[in-house]
PDB file of C-alpha atoms and ligand atoms in Angstrom:
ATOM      1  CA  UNK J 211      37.857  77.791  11.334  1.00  0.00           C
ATOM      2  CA  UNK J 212      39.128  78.322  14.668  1.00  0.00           C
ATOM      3  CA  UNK J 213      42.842  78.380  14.976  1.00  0.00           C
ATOM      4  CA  UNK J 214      44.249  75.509  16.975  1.00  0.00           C
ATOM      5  CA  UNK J 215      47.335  77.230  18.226  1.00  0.00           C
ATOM      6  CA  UNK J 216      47.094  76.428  21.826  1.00  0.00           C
ATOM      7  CA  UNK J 217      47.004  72.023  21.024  1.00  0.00           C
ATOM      8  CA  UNK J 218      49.858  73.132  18.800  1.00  0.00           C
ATOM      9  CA  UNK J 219      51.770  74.448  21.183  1.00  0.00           C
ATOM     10  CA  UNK J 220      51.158  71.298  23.636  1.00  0.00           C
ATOM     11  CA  UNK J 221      52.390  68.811  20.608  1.00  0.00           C
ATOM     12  CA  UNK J 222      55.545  71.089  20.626  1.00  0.00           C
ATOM     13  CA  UNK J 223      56.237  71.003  24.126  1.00  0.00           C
ATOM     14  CA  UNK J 224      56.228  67.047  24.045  1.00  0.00           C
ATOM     15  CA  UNK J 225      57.973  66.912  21.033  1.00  0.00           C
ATOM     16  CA  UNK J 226      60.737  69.118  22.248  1.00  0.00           C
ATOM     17  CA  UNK J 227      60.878  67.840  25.896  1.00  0.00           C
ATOM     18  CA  UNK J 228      59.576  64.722  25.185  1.00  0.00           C
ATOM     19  CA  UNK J 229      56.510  64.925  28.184  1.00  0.00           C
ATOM     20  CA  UNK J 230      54.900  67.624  29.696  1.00  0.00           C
ATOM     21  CA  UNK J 231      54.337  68.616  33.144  1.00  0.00           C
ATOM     22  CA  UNK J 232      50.833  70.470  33.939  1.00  0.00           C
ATOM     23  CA  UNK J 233      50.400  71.865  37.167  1.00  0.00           C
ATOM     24  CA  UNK J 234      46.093  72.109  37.658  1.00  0.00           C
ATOM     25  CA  UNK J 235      44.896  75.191  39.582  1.00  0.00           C
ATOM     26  CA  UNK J 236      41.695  74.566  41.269  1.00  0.00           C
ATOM     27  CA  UNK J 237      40.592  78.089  41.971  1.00  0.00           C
ATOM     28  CA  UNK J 238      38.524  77.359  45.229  1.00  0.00           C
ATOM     29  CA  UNK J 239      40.180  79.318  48.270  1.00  0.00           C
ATOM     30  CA  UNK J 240      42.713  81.613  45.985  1.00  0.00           C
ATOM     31  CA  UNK J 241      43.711  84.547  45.946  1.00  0.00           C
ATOM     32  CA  UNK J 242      45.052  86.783  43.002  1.00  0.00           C
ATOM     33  CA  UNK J 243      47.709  87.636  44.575  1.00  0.00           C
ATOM     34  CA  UNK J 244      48.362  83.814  45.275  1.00  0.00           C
ATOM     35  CA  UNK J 245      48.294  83.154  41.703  1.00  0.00           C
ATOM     36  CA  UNK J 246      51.051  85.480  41.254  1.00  0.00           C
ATOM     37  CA  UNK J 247      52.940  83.821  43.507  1.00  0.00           C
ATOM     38  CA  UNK J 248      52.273  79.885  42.418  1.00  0.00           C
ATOM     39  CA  UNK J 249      52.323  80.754  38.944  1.00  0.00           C
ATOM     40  CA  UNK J 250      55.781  81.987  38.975  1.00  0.00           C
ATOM     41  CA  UNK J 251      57.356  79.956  41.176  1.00  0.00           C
ATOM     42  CA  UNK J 252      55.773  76.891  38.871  1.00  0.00           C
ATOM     43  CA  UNK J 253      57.350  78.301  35.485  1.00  0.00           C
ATOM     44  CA  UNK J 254      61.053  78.810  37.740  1.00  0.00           C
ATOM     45  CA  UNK J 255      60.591  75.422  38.619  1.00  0.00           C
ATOM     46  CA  UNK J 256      59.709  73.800  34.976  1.00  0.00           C
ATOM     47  CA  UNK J 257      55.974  73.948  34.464  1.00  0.00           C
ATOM     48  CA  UNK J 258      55.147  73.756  31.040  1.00  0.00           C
ATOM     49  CA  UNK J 259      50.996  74.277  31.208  1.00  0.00           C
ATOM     50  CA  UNK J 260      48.710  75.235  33.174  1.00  0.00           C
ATOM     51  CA  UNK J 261      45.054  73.945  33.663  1.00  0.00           C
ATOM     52  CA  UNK J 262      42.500  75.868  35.533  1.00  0.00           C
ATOM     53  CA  UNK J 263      39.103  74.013  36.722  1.00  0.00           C
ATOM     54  CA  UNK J 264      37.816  71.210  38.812  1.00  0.00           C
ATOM     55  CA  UNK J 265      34.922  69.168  39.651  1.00  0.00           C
ATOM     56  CA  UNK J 266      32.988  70.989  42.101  1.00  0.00           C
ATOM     57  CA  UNK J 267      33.789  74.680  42.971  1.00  0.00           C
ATOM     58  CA  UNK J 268      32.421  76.514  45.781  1.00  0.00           C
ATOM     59  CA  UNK J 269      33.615  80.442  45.038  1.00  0.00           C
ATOM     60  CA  UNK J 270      32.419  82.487  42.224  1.00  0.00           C
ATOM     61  CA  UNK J 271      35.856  83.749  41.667  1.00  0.00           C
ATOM     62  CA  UNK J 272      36.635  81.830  38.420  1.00  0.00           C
ATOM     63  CA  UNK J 273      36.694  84.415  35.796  1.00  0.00           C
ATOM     64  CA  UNK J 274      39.380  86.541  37.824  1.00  0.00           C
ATOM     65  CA  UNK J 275      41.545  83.276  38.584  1.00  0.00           C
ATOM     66  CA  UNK J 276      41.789  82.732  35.423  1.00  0.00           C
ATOM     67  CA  UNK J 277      42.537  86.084  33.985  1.00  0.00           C
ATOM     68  CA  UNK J 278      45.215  85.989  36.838  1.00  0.00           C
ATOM     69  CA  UNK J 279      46.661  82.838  35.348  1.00  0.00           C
ATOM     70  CA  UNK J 280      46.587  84.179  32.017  1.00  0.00           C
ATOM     71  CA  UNK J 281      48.455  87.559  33.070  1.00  0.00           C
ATOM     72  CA  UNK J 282      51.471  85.333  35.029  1.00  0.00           C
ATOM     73  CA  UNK J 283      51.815  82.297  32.734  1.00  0.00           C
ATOM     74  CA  UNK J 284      53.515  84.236  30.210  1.00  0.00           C
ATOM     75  CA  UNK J 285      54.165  81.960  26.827  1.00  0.00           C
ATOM     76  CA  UNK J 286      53.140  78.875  28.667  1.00  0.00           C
ATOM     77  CA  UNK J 287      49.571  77.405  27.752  1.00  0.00           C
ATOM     78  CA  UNK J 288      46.587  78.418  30.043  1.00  0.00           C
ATOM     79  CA  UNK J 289      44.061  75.621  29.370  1.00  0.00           C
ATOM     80  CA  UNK J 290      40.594  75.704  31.073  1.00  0.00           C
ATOM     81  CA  UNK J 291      39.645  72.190  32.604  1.00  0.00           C
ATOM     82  CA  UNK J 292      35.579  72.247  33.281  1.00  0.00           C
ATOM     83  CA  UNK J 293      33.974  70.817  35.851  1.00  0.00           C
ATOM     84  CA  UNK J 294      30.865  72.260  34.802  1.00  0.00           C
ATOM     85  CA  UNK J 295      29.422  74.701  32.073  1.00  0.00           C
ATOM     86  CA  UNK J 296      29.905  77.508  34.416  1.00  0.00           C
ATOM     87  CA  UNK J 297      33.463  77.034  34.513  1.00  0.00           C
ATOM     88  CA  UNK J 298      33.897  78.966  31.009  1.00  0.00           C
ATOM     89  CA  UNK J 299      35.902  82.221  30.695  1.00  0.00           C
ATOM     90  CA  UNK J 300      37.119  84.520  27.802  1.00  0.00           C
ATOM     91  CA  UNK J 301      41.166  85.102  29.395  1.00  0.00           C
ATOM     92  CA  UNK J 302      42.150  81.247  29.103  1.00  0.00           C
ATOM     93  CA  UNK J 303      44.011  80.344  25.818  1.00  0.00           C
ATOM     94  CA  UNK J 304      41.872  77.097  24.949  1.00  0.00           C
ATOM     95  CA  UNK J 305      39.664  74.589  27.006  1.00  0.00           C
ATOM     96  CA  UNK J 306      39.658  70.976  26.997  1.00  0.00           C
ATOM     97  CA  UNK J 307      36.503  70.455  25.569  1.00  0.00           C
ATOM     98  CA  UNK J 308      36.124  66.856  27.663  1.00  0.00           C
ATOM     99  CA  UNK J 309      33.142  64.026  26.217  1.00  0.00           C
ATOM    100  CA  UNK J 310      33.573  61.749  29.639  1.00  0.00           C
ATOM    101  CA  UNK J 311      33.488  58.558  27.345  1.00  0.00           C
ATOM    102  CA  UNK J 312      34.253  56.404  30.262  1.00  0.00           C
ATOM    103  CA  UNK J 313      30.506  56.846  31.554  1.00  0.00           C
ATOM    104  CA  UNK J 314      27.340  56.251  30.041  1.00  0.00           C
ATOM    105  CA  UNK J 315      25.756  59.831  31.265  1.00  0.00           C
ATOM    106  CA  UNK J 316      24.397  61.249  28.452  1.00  0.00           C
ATOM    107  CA  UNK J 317      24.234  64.911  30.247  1.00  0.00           C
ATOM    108  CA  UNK J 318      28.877  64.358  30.467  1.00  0.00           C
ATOM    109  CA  UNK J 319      28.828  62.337  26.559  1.00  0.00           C
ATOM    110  CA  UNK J 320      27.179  65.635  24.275  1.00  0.00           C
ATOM    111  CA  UNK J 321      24.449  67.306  26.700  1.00  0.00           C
ATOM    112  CA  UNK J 322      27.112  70.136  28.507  1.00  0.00           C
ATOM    113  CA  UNK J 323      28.916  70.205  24.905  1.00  0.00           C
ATOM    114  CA  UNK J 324      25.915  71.528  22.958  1.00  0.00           C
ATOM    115  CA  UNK J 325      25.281  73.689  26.027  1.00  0.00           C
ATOM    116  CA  UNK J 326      29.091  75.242  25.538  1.00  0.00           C
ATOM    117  CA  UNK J 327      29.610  74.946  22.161  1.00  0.00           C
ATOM    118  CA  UNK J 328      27.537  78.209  20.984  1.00  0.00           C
ATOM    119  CA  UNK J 329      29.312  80.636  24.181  1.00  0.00           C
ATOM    120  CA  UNK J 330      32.493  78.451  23.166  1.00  0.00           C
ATOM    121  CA  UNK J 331      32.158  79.988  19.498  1.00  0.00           C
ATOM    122  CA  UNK J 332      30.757  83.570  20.537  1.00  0.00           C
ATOM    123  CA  UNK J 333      34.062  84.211  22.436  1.00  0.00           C
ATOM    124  CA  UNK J 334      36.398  82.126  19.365  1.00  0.00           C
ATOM    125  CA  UNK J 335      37.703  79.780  22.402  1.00  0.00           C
ATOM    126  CA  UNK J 336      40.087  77.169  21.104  1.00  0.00           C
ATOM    127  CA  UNK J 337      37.890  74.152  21.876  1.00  0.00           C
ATOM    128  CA  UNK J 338      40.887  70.645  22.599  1.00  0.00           C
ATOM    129  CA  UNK J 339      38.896  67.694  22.289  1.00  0.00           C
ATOM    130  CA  UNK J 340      39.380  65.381  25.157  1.00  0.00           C
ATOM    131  CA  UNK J 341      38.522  61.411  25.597  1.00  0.00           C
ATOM    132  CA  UNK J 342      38.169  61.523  29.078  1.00  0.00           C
ATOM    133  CA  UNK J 343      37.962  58.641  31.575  1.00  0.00           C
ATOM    134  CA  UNK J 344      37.441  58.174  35.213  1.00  0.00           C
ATOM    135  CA  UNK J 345      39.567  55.625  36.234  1.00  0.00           C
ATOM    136  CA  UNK J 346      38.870  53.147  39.826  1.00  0.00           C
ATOM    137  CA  UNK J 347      41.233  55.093  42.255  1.00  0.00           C
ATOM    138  CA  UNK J 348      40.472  53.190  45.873  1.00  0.00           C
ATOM    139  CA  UNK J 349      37.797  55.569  46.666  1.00  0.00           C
ATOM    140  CA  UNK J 350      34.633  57.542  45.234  1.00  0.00           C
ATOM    141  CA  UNK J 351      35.485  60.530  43.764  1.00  0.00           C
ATOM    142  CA  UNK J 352      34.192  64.357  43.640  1.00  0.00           C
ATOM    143  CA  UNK J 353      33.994  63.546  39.879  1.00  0.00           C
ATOM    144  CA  UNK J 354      32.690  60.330  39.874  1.00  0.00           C
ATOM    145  CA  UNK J 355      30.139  61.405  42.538  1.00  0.00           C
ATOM    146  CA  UNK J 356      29.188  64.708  40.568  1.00  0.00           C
ATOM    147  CA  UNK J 357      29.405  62.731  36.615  1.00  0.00           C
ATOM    148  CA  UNK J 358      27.031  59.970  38.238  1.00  0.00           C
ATOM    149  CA  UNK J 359      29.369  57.884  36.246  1.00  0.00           C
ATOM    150  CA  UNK J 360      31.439  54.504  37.005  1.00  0.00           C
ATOM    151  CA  UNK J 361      34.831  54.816  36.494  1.00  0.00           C
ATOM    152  CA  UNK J 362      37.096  51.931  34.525  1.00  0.00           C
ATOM    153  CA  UNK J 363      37.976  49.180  37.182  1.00  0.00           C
ATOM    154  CA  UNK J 364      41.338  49.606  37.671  1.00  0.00           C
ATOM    155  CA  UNK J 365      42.899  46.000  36.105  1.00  0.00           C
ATOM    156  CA  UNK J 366      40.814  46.147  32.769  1.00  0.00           C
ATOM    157  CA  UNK J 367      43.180  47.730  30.655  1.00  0.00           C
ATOM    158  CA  UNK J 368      41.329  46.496  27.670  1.00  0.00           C
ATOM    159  CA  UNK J 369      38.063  48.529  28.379  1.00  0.00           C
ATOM    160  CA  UNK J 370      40.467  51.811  29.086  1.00  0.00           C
ATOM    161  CA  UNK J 371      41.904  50.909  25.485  1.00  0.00           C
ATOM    162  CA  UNK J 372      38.937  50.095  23.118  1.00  0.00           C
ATOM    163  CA  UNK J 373      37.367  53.724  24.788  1.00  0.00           C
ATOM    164  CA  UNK J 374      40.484  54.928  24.015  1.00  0.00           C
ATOM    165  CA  UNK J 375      40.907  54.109  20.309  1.00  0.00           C
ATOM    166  CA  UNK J 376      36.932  54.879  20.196  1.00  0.00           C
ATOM    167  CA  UNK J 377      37.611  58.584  21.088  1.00  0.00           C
ATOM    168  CA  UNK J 378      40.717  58.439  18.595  1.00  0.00           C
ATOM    169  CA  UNK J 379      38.560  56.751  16.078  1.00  0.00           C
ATOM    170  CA  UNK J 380      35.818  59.770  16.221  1.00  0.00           C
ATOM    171  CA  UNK J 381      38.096  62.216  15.905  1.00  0.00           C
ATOM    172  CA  UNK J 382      39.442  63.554  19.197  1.00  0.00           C
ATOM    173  CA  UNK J 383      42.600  65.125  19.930  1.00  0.00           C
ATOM    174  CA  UNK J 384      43.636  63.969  23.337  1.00  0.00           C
ATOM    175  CA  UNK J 385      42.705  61.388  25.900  1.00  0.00           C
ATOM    176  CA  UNK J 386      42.657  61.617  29.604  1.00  0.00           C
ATOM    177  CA  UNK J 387      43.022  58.634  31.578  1.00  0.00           C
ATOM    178  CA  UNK J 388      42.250  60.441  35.305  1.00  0.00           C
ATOM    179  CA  UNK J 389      41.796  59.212  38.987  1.00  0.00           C
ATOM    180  CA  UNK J 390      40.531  61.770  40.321  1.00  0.00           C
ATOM    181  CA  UNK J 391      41.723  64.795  42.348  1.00  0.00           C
ATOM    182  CA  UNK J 392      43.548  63.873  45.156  1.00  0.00           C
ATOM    183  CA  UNK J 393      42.622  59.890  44.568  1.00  0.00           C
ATOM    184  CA  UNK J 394      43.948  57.452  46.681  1.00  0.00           C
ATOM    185  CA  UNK J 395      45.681  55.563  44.013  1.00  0.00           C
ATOM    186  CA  UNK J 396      46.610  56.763  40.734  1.00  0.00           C
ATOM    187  CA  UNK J 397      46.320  55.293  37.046  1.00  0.00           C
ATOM    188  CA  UNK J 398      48.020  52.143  37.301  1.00  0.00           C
ATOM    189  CA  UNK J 399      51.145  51.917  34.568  1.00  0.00           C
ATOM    190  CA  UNK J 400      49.796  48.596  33.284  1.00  0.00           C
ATOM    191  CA  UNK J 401      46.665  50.414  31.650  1.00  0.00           C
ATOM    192  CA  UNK J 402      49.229  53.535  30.750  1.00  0.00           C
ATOM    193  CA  UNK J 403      51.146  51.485  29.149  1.00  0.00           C
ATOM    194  CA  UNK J 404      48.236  49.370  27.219  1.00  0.00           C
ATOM    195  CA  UNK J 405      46.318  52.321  25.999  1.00  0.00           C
ATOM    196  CA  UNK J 406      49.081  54.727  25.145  1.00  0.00           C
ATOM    197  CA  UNK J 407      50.368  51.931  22.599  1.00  0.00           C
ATOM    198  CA  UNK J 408      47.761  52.698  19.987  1.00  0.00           C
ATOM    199  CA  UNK J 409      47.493  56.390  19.983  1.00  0.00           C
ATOM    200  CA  UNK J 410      48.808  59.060  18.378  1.00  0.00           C
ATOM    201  CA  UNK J 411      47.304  61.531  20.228  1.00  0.00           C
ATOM    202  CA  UNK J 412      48.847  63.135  23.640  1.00  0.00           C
ATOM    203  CA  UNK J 413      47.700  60.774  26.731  1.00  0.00           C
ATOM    204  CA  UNK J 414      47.092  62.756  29.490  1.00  0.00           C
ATOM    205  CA  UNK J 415      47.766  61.332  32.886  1.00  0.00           C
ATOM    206  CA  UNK J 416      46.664  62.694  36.420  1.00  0.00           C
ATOM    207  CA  UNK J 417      45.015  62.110  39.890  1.00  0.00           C
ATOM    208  CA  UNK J 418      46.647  61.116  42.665  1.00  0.00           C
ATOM    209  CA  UNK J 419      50.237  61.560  41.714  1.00  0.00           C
ATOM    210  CA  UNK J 420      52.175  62.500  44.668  1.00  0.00           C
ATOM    211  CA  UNK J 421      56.125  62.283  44.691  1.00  0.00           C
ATOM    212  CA  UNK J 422      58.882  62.495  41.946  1.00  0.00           C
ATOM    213  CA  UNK J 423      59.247  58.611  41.151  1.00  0.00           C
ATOM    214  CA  UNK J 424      55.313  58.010  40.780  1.00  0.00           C
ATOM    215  CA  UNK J 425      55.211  60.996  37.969  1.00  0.00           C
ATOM    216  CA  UNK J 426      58.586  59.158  36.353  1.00  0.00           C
ATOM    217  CA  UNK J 427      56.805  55.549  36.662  1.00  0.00           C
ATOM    218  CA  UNK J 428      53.487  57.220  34.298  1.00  0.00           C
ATOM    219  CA  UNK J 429      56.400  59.113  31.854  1.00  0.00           C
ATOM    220  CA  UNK J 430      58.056  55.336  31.517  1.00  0.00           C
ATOM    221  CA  UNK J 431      54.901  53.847  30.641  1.00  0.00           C
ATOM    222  CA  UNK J 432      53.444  56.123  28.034  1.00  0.00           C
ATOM    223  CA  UNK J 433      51.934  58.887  29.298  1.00  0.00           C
ATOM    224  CA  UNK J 434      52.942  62.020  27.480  1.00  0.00           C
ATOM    225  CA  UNK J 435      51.333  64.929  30.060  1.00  0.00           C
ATOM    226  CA  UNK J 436      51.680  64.773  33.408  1.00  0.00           C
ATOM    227  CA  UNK J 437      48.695  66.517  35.704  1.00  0.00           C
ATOM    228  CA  UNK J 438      49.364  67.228  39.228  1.00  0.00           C
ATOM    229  CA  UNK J 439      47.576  69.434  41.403  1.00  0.00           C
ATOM    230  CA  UNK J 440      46.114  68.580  44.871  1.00  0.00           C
ATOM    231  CA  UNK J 441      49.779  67.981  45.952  1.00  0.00           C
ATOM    232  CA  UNK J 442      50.891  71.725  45.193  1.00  0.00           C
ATOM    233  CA  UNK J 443      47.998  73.124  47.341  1.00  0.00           C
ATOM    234  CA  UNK J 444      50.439  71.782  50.624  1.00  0.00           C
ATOM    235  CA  UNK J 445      52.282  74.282  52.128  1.00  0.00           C
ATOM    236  CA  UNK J 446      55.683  73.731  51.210  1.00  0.00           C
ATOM    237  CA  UNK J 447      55.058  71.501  48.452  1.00  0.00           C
ATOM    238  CA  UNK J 448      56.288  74.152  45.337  1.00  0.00           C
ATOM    239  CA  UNK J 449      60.055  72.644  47.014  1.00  0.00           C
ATOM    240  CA  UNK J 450      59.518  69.450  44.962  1.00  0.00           C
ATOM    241  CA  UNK J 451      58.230  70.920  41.816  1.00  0.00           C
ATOM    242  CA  UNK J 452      61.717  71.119  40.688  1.00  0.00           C
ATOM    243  CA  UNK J 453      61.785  66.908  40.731  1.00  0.00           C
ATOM    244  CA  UNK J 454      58.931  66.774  39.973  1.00  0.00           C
ATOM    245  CA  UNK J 455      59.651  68.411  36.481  1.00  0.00           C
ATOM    246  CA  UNK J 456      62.432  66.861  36.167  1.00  0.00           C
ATOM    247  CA  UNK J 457      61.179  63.120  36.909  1.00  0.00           C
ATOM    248  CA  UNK J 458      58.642  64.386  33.959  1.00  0.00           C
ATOM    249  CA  UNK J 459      60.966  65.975  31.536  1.00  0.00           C
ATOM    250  CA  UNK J 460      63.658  62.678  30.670  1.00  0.00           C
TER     251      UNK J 460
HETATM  252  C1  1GP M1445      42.660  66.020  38.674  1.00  0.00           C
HETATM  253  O1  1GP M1445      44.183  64.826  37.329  1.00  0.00           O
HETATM  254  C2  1GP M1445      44.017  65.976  38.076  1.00  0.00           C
HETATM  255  O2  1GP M1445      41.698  66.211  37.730  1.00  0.00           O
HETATM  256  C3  1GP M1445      45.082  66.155  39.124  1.00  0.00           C
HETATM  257  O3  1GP M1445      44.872  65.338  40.234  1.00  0.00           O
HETATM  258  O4  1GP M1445      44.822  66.944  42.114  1.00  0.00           O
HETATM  259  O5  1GP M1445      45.241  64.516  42.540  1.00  0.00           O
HETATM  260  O6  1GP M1445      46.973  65.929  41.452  1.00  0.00           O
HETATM  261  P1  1GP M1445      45.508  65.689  41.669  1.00  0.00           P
END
């Protein structure tokens, strides 16, 4: 069996700092030499993980952003976060194999996973099961448009939860309650704080998270990972990652 030393190493982190922070590196428009420099500066400022991916990618430089990664991140966890079953690369440490249980699109539910799961086993990737769910976020979103999925409306807690515990139920070792890159509005706490309640598996938060006080509001309600990314790719915006980590880290 495949060792699962890389979802080890993410139940350590948030045992030992309580939450993590994961900064999400959409490689579109980078550089390596970029990566470097982002990569660095993140782990000065208290990044625990990285994620690489995202929903709709228009270079074919993925393979060498994520070697890059790999090369700068050190100790810390490079995860790979598909969008799609060509976002798959040998350098990354594990990928979050993601079942988008929030949708009823077969192609998102197994179809992509039995596409992956034979190169996934060829290269002895550390597969991380995800239960992963587009939550309502104001506006449509690149993944919502590209799953041909409907995401959880945003006040039924309840329907986030019993997917939830489903996932947890079948086996899977994280869940991802996500609004989308860049959404307008992010997970609301309520439903944080609902589904996080009955699981003992990491809940993942991210989407639309854009200052200090909106990362600590998810921590307070129950989210145990943090994942911010649109909000780094601002010029200037590696100044808060400091806060950031620690509004995440309490
Ligand atoms: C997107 O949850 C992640 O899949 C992060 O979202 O880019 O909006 O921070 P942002």
């Amino acid at each position: 069996m495949k060792s699962d030393k890389t979802y080890q190493k993410i139940l350590n982190i948030v045992a030992d700092k309580g939450h993590g922070f994961v900064l999400l590196i959409d490689p579109d428009g980078l550089t390596p030499d970029m990566v470097r420099e982002n990569v660095a500066r993140a782990i000065e400022a208290g990044v625990d993980a990285f994620f690489v991916g995202g929903s709709f990618l228009m270079d074919k430089n993925f393979d060498e952003i994520v070697r890059e990664v790999k090369a700068s991140a050190g100790e810390h966890p490079v995860i790979i976060f598909p969008g799609s079953l060509y976002q798959i690369s040998p350098y990354a440490d594990a990928i979050l194999f993601l079942s988008l249980i929030s949708g009823r699109n077969p192609e998102h539910l197994i179809g992509a996973q039995a596409m992956a799961a034979p190169i996934l086993w060829k290269m002895q990737m550390e597969a991380i099961s995800c239960g992963y769910m587009l939550i309502e976020s104001g506006t449509l979103t690149s993944a919502e448009y590209v799953s041909n999925s409907l995401p959880i409306p945003r006040e039924k807690s309840g329907i986030a939860l019993a997917h939830a515990l489903a996932a947890q139920y079948m086996g899977m070792k994280s869940i991802y309650l996500e609004a989308g890159s860049g959404a307008q509005l992010s997970v609301p706490e309520e439903m944080i704080s609902v589904v996080s309640e009955s699981l003992h598996i990491p809940l993942i938060v991210g989407g639309g998270i854009r200052t200090p006080e909106e990362a600590s509001s998810k921590i307070q309600a129950g989210a145990d990972l943090i994942v911010i990314g649109n909000y780094f790719e601002k010029q200037g915006s590696y100044d808060l990652m400091k806060e950031f980590a620690a509004a995440i880290h309490v």
